[in-house]
Short mmCIF file of C-alpha atoms in Angstrom, two decimals:
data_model
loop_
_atom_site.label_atom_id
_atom_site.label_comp_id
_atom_site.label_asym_id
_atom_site.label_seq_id
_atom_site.Cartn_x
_atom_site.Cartn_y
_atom_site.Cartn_z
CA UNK A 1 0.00 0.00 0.00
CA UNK A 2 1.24 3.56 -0.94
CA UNK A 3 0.81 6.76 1.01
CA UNK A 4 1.57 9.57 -0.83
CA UNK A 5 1.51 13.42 0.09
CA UNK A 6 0.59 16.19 -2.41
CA UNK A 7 3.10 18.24 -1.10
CA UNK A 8 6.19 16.18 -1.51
CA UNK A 9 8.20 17.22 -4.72
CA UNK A 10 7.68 13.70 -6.58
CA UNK A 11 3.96 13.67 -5.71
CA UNK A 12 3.27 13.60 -9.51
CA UNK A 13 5.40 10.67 -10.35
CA UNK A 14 4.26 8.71 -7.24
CA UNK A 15 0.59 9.30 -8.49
CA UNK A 16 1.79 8.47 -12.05
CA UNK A 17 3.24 5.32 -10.56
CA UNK A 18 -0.74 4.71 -8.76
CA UNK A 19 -2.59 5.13 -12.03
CA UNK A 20 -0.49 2.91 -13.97
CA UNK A 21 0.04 -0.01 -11.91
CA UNK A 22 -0.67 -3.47 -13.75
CA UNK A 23 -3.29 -5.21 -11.79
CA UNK A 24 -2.70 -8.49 -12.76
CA UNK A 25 -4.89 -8.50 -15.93
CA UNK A 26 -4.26 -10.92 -18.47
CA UNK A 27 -3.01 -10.12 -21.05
CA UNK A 28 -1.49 -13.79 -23.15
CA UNK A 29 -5.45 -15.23 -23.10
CA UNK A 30 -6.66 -14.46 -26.53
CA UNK A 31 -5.33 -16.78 -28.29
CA UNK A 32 -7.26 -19.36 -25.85
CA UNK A 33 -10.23 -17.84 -26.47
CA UNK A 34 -10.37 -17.46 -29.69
CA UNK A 35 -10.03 -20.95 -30.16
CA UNK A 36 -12.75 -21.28 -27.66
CA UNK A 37 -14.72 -18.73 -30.00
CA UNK A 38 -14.12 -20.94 -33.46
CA UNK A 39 -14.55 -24.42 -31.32
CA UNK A 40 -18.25 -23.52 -30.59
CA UNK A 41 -18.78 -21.61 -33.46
CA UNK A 42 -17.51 -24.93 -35.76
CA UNK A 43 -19.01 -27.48 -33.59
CA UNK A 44 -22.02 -26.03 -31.40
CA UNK A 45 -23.39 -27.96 -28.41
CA UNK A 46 -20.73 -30.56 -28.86
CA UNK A 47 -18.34 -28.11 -28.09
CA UNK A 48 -20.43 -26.14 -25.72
CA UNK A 49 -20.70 -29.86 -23.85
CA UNK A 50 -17.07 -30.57 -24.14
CA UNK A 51 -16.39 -26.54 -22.81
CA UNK A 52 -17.97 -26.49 -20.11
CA UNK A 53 -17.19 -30.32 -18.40
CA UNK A 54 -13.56 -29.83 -18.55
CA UNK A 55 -13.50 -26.16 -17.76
CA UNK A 56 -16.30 -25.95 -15.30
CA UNK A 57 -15.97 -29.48 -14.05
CA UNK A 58 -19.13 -30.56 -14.38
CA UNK A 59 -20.55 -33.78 -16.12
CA UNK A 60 -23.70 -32.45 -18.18
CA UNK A 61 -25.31 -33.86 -21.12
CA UNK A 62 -27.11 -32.22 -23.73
CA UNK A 63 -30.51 -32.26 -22.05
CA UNK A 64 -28.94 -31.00 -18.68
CA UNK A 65 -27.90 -27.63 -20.42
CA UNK A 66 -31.33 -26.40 -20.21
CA UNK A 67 -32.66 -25.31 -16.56
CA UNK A 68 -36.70 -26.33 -16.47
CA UNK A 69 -39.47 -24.77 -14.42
CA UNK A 70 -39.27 -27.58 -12.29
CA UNK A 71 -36.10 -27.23 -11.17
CA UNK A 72 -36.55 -23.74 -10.42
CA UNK A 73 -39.16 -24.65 -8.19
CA UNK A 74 -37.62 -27.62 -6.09
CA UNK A 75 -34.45 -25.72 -6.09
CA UNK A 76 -35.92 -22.34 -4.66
CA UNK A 77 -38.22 -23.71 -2.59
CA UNK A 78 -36.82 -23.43 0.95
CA UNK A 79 -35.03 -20.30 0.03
CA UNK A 80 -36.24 -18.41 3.85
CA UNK A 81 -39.11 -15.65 3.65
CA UNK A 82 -35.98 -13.14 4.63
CA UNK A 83 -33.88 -13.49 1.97
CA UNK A 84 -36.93 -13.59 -0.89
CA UNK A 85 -38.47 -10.34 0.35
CA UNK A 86 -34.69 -9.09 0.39
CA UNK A 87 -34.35 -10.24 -3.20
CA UNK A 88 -37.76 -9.05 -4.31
CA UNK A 89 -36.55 -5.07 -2.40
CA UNK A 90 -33.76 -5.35 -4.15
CA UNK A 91 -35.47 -6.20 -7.63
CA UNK A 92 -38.61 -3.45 -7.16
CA UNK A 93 -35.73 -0.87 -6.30
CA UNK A 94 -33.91 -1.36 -9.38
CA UNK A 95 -36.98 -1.56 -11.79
CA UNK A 96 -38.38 1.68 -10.38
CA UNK A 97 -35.16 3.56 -10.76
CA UNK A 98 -34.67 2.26 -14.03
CA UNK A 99 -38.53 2.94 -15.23
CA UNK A 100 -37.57 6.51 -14.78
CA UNK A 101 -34.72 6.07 -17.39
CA UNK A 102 -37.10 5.58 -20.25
CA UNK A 103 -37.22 8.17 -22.89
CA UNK A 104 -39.63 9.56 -24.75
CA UNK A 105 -40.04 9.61 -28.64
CA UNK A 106 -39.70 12.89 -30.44
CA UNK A 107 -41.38 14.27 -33.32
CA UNK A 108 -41.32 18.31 -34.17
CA UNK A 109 -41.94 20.52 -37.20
CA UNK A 110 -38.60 23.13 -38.01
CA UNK A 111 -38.43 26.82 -39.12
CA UNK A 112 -39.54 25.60 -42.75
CA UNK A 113 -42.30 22.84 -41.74
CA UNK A 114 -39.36 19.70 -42.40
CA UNK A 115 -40.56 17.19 -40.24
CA UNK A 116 -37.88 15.77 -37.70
CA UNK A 117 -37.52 13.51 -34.56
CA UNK A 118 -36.76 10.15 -33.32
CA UNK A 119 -38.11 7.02 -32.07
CA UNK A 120 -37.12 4.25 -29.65
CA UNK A 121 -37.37 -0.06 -30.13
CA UNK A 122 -35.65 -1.77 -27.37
CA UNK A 123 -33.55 -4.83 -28.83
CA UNK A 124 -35.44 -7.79 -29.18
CA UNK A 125 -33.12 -10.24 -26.93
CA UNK A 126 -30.21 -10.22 -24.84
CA UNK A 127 -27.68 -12.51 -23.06
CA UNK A 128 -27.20 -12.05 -19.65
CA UNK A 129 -23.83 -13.36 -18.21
CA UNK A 130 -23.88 -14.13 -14.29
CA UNK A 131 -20.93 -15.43 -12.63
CA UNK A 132 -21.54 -19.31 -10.86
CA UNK A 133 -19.89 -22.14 -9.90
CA UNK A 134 -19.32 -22.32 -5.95
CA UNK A 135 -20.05 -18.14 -5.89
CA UNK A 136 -23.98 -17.07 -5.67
CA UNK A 137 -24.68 -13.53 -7.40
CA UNK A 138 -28.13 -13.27 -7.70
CA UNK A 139 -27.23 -9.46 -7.26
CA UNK A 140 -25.81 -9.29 -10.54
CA UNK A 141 -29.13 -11.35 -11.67
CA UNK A 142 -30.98 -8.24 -11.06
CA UNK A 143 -28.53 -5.43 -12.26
CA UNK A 144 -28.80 -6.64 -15.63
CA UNK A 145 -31.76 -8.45 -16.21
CA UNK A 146 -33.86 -5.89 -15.12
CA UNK A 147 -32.81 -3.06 -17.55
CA UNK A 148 -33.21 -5.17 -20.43
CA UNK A 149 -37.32 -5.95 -18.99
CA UNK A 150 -37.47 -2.59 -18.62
CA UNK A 151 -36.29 -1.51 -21.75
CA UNK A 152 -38.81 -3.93 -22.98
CA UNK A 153 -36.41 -6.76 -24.34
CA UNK A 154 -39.01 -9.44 -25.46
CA UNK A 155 -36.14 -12.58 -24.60
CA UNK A 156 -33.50 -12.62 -22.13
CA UNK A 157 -31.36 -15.64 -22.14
CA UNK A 158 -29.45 -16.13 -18.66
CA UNK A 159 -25.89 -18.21 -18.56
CA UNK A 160 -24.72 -19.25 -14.94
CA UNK A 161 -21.71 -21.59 -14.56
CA UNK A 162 -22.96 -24.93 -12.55
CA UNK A 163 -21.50 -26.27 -9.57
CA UNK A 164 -21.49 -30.20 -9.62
CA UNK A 165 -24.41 -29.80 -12.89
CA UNK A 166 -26.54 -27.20 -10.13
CA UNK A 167 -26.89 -23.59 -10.05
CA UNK A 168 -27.16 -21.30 -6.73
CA UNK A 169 -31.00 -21.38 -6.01
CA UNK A 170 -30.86 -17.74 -5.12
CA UNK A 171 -29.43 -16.90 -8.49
CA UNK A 172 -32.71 -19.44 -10.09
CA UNK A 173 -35.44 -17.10 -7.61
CA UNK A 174 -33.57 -13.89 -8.84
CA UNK A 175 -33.53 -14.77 -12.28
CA UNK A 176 -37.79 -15.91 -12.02
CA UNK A 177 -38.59 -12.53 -10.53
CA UNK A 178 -36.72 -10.54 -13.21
CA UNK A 179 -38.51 -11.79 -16.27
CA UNK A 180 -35.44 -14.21 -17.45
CA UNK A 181 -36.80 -16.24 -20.34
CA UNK A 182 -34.03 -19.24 -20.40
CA UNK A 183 -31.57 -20.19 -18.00
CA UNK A 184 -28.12 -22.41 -19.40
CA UNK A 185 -25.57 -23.98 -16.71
CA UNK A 186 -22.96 -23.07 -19.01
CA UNK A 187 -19.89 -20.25 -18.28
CA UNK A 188 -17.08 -18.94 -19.53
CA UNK A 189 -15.77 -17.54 -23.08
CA UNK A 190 -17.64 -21.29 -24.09
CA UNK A 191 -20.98 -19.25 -22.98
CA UNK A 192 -20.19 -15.94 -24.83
CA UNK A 193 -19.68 -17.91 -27.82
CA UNK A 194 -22.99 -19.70 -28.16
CA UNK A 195 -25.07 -16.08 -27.08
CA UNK A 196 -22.97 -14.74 -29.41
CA UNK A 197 -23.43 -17.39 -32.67
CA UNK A 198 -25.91 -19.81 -31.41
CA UNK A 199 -26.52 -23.63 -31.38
CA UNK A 200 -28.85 -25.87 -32.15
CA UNK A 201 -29.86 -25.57 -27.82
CA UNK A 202 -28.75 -22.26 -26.97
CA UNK A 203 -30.60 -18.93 -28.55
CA UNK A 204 -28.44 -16.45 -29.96
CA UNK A 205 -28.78 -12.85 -28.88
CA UNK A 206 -28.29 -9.48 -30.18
CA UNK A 207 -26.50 -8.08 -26.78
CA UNK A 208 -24.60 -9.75 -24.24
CA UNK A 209 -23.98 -8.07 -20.76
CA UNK A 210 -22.76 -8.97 -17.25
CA UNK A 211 -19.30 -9.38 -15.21
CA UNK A 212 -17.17 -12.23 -15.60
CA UNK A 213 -13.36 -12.92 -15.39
CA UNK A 214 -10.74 -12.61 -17.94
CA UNK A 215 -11.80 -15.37 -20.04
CA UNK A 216 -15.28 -13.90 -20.28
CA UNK A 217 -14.21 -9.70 -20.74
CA UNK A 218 -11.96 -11.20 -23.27
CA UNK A 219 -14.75 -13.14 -25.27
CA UNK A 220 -16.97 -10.25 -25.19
CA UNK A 221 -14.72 -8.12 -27.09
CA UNK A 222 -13.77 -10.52 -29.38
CA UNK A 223 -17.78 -11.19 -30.32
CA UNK A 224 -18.01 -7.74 -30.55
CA UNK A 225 -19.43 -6.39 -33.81
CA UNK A 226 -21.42 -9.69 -34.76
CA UNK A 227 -23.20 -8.87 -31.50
CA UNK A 228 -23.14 -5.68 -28.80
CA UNK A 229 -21.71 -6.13 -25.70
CA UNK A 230 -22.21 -3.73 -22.13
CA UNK A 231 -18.53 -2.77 -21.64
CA UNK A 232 -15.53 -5.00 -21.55
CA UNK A 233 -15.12 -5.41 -17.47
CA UNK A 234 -11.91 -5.16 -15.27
CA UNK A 235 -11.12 -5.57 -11.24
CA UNK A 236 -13.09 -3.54 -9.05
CA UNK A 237 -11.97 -0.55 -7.97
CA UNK A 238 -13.23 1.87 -4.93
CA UNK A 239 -11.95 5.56 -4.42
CA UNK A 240 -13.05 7.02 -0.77
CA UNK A 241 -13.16 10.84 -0.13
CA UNK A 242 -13.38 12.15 3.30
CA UNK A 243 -12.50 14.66 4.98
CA UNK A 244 -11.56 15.18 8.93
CA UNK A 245 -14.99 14.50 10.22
CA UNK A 246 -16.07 10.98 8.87
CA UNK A 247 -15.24 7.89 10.69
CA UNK A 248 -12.26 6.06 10.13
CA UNK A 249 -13.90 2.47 11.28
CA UNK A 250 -16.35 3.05 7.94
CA UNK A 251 -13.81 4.50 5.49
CA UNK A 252 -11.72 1.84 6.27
CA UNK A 253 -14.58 -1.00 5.87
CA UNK A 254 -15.35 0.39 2.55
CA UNK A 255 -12.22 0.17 1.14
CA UNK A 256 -12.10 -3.53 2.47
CA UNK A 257 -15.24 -4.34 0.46
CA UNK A 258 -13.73 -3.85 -2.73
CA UNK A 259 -10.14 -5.11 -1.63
CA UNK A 260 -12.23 -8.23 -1.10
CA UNK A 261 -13.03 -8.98 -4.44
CA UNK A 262 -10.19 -10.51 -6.02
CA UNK A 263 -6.28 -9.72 -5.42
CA UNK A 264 -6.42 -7.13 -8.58
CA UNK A 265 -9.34 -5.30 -7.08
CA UNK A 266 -8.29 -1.06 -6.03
CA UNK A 267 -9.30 0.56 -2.98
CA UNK A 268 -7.92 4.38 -2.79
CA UNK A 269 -8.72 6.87 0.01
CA UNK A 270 -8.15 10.41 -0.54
CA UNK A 271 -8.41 12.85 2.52
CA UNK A 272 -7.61 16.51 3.35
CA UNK A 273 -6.16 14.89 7.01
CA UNK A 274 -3.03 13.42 8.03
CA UNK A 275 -4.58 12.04 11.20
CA UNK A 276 -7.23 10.38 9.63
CA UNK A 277 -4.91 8.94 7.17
CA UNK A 278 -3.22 7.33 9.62
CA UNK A 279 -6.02 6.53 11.56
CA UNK A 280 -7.46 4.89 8.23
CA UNK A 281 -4.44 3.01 7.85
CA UNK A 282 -4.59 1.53 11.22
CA UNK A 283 -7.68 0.61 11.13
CA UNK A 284 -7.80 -1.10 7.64
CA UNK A 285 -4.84 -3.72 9.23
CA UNK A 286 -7.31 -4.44 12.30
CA UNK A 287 -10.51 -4.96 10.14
CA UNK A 288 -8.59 -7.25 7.56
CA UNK A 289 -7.04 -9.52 10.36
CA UNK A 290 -10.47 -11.03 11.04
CA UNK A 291 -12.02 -10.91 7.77
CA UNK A 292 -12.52 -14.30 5.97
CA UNK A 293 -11.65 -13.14 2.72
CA UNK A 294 -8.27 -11.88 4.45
CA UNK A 295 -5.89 -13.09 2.06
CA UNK A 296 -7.24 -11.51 -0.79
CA UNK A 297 -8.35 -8.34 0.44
CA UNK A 298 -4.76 -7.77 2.16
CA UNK A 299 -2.86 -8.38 -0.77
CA UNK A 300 -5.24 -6.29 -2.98
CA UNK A 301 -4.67 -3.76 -0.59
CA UNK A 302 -0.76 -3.61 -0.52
CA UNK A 303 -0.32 -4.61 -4.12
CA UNK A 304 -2.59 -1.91 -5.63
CA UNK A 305 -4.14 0.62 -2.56
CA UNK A 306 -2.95 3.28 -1.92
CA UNK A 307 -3.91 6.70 0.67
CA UNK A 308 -3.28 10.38 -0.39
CA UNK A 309 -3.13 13.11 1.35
CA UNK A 310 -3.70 16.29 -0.36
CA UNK A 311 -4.83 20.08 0.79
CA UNK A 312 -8.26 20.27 0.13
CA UNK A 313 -11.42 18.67 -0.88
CA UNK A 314 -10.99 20.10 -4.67
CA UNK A 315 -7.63 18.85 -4.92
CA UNK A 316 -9.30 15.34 -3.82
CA UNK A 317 -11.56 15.48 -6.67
CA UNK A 318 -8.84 16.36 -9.13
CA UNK A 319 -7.08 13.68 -8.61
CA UNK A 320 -10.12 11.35 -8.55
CA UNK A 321 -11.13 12.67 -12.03
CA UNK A 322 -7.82 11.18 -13.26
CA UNK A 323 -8.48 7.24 -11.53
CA UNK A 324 -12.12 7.72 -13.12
CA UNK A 325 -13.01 5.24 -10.74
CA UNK A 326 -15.58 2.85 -10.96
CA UNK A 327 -17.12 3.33 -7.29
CA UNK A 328 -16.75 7.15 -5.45
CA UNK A 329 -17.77 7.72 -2.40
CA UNK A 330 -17.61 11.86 -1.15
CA UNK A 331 -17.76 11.79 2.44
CA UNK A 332 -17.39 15.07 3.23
CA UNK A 333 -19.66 17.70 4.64
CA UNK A 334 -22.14 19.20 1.64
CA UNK A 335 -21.51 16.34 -0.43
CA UNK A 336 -23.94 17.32 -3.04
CA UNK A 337 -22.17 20.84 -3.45
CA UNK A 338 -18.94 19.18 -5.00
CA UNK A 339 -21.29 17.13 -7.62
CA UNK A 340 -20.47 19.35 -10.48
CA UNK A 341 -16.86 19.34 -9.90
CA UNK A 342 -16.80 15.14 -10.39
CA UNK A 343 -16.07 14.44 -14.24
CA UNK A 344 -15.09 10.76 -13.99
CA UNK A 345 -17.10 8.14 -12.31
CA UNK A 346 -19.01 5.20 -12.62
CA UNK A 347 -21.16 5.97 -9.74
CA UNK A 348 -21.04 8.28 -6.88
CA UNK A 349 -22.13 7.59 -2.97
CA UNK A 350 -22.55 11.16 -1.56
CA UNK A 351 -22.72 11.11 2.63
CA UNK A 352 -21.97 9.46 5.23
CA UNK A 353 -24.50 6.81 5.22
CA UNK A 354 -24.10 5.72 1.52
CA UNK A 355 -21.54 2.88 1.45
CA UNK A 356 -20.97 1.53 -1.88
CA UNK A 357 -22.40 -1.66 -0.70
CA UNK A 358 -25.38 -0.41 -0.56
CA UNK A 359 -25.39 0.63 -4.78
CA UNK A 360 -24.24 -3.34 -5.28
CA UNK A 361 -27.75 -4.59 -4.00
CA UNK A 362 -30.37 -2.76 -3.19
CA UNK A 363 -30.26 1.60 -3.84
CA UNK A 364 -31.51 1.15 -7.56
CA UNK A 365 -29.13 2.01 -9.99
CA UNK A 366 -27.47 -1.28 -11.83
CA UNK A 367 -24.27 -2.13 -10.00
CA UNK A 368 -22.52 -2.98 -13.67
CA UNK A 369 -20.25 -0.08 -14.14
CA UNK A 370 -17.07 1.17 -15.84
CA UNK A 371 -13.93 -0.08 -14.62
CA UNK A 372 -10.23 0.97 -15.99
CA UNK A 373 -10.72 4.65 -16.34
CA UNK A 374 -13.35 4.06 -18.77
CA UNK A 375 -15.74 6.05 -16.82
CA UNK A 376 -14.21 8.89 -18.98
CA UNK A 377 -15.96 8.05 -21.48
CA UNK A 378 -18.63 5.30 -21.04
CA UNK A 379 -21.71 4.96 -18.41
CA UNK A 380 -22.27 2.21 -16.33
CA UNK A 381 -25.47 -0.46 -17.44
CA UNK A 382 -28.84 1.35 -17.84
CA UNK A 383 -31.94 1.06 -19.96
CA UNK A 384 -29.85 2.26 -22.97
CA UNK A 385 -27.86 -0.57 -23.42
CA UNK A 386 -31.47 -2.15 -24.51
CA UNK A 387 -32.72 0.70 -26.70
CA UNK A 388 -31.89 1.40 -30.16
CA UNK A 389 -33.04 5.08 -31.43
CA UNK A 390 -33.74 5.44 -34.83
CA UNK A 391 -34.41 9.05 -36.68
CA UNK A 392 -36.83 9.99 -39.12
CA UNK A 393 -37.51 13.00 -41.30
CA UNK A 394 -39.94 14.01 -43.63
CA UNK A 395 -39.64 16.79 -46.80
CA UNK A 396 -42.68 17.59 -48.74
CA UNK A 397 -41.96 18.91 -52.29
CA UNK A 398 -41.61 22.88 -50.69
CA UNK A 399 -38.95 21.23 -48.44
CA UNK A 400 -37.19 19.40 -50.77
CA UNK A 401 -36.71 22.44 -53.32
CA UNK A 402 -35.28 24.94 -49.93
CA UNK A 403 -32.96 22.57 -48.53
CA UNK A 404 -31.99 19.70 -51.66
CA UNK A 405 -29.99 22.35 -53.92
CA UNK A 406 -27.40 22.50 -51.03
CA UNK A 407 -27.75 18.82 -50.68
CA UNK A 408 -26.69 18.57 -54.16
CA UNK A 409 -23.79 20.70 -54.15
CA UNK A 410 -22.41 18.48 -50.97
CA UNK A 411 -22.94 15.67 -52.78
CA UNK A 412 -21.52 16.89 -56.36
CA UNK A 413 -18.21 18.08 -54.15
CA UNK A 414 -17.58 14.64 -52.43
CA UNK A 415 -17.99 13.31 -55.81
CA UNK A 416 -20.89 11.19 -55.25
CA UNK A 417 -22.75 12.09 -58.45
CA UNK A 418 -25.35 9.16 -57.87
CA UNK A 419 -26.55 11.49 -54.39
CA UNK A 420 -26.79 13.94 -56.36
CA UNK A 421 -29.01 12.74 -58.86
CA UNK A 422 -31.43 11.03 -55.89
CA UNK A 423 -32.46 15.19 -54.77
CA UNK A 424 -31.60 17.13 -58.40
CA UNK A 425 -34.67 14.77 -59.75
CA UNK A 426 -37.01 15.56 -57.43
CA UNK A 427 -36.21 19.11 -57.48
CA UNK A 428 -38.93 21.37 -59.16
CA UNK A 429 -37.25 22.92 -62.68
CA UNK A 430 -37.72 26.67 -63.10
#
């Protein structure tokens, strides 16, 4: 872990040193996948079969691929009344927020009567990508399935790795309560494949969205362009800013939550104070000594976390503009006022009493966000990723003749004499 000070002379090249560390991401797996990619695309279920016993070590036939109704019910029947009501909060939270997304169409009139605007169609299917085996995510269930419902996605094919040929009954209960259409114990780039090209069992899709590990981020970019993807996915990443009055117990949990992840996970804190730096510090050592994911929160935390001290709260939110994190959390007095000032970020938890935790089940927005700095430019999962906008316009002869001679002279420049021809017949002859 690195503690850095803004006023030390070589502050810039230590933070240099911060935002480019290598966190561990593959980088020699494409060739793998590929052939993965071209094994499935040449040889369909066989392949998907062969894929996902040896990788996933499982022992599925063809006819175990496929998850039926019954099997949602005996598996999700003793799920407790606590945990569905949880799951069902959790799934009425994040359709309501993202029912508010939903825009409208548009259709106006301009200065010389043209007739412009636009109109929405959501896709018509899309492959959602949960993570499996001995993990349960029906969190990530929700995050993406219930955009696409709400976008109005008329099939939404769900692919969950199985543990010994069974899948996590809470990811099954979350999956029937968001509207998922099919469910496949299948995982990996093997998965992304058939979404992507289809087999004779497994539908193929027109998007494919959802966290996975290297195998599967990989997959989805390689697919991409036959079909759309969400965003290519990296380690998780946290950046805390607080200044003297939060508590360094929380800061220090929160940073822990994302450390816990996986060993190439990020947890930064940024504060205006030296004490609670230290006092951050301190108390991120005691909290990870009893934490059962120990190992790979600590070395998360030395390999790639880091505290900086800086002079003010607007310095803090400089520097967090340049890690464009996935997760910020502003605890600082007036949170809200410094909203404007944040240009990079996935997702921002403003107070005291907003961990990041609580965006990953239950506040609303979808928890699938931009990792790698690419909140600079992309958004994290949303209705939109479901929606396709298409323009229209309409000229009427009057139009044509004010607007088409200009039209033609674009056209005639670029050399593109058959354009040209398309308005200058249609054009009324003096």
């Amino acid at each position: 872990m690195k503690k850095i000070v803004s006023k030390d002379l070589d502050f810039d090249s230590q933070l240099e040193d911060i935002l480019s560390l290598d966190r561990g991401i593959p980088s020699d797996i494409g060739e793998t996948v590929k052939n993965i990619i071209e094994d499935v695309k040449d040889n369909g279920d066989v392949a998907v079969i062969k894929l996902t016993n040896r990788l996933d070590n499982n022992n599925l036939g063809l006819n175990d691929l496929l998850v039926t109704t019954e099997e949602i019910e005996a598996a999700t029947k003793d799920i407790s009344n606590e945990l569905k009501e949880a799951i069902q909060l959790s799934h009425d939270r994040v359709a309501a927020y993202h029912m508010k997304q939903m825009p409208n169409d548009l259709s106006y009139k301009d200065d010389l009567g043209i007739e412009l605007g636009f109109f929405w169609n959501s896709i018509e299917s899309a492959g959602v990508y949960v993570p499996g085996g001995t993990a349960s995510y029906p969190s990530s269930v929700i995050m993406n399935a219930v955009p696409a419902k709400v976008a109005g996605v008329e099939k939404i094919i769900m692919v969950t790795p199985a543990n010994a040929g069974a899948i996590n009954p809470l990811v099954l209960y979350a999956a029937k309560i968001s509207g998922v259409d099919k469910i496949f114990k299948i995982g990996g780039a093997q998965a992304v494949a058939a979404l992507a090209y289809g087999t004779k069992t497994i539908d193929t899709v027109d998007v494919i969205v959802g966290p996975g590990n290297a195998y599967v981020a990989e997959a989805k970019k390689i697919v991409y362009g036959d079909v759309g993807i969400d965003m290519v996915a990296g380690p998780s990443e946290i950046l805390v800013i607080a200044d003297k009055n939060q508590d360094a117990r929380n800061i220090a949990a929160d940073l822990i939550s994302q450390a816990e992840h996986d060993i190439s996970a990020q947890s930064i804190f940024i504060t205006d104070d030296m004490t609670l730096a230290d006092e951050v510090e301190l108390e991120v050592a005691e909290q990870l000594a009893n934490l059962p994911r120990k190992e790979i929160a600590a070395k998360s935390w030395s390999d790639n976390g880091a505290i900086i001290v800086v002079e003010n709260i607007d310095e803090a939110i400089k520097v967090s503009n340049k890690f464009a994190p996935e997760h910020l959390e502003l605890m600082v007095d007036n949170a809200k006022s410094y909203l404007k000032k944040i240009k990079n970020a996935g997702a921002v938890f403003l107070g005291a009493y907003t961990p990041e935790a609580i965006g990953d089940y239950i506040a609303g927005p979808s928890h699938v966000l931009p990792t790698s700095k690419a909140a600079k430019y992309s958004s994290g999962l949303s209705v939109f990723d479901f929606l396709k906008r298409t323009s229209i316009a309409e000229c009427s002869s009057e139009n044509l003749n004010q607007i088409g001679p200009a039209a033609k002279e674009i056209a005639v420049n670029e050399g593109l004499d058959g354009h040209a021809r398309s308005i200058d017949y249609r054009l009324t002859k003096k």
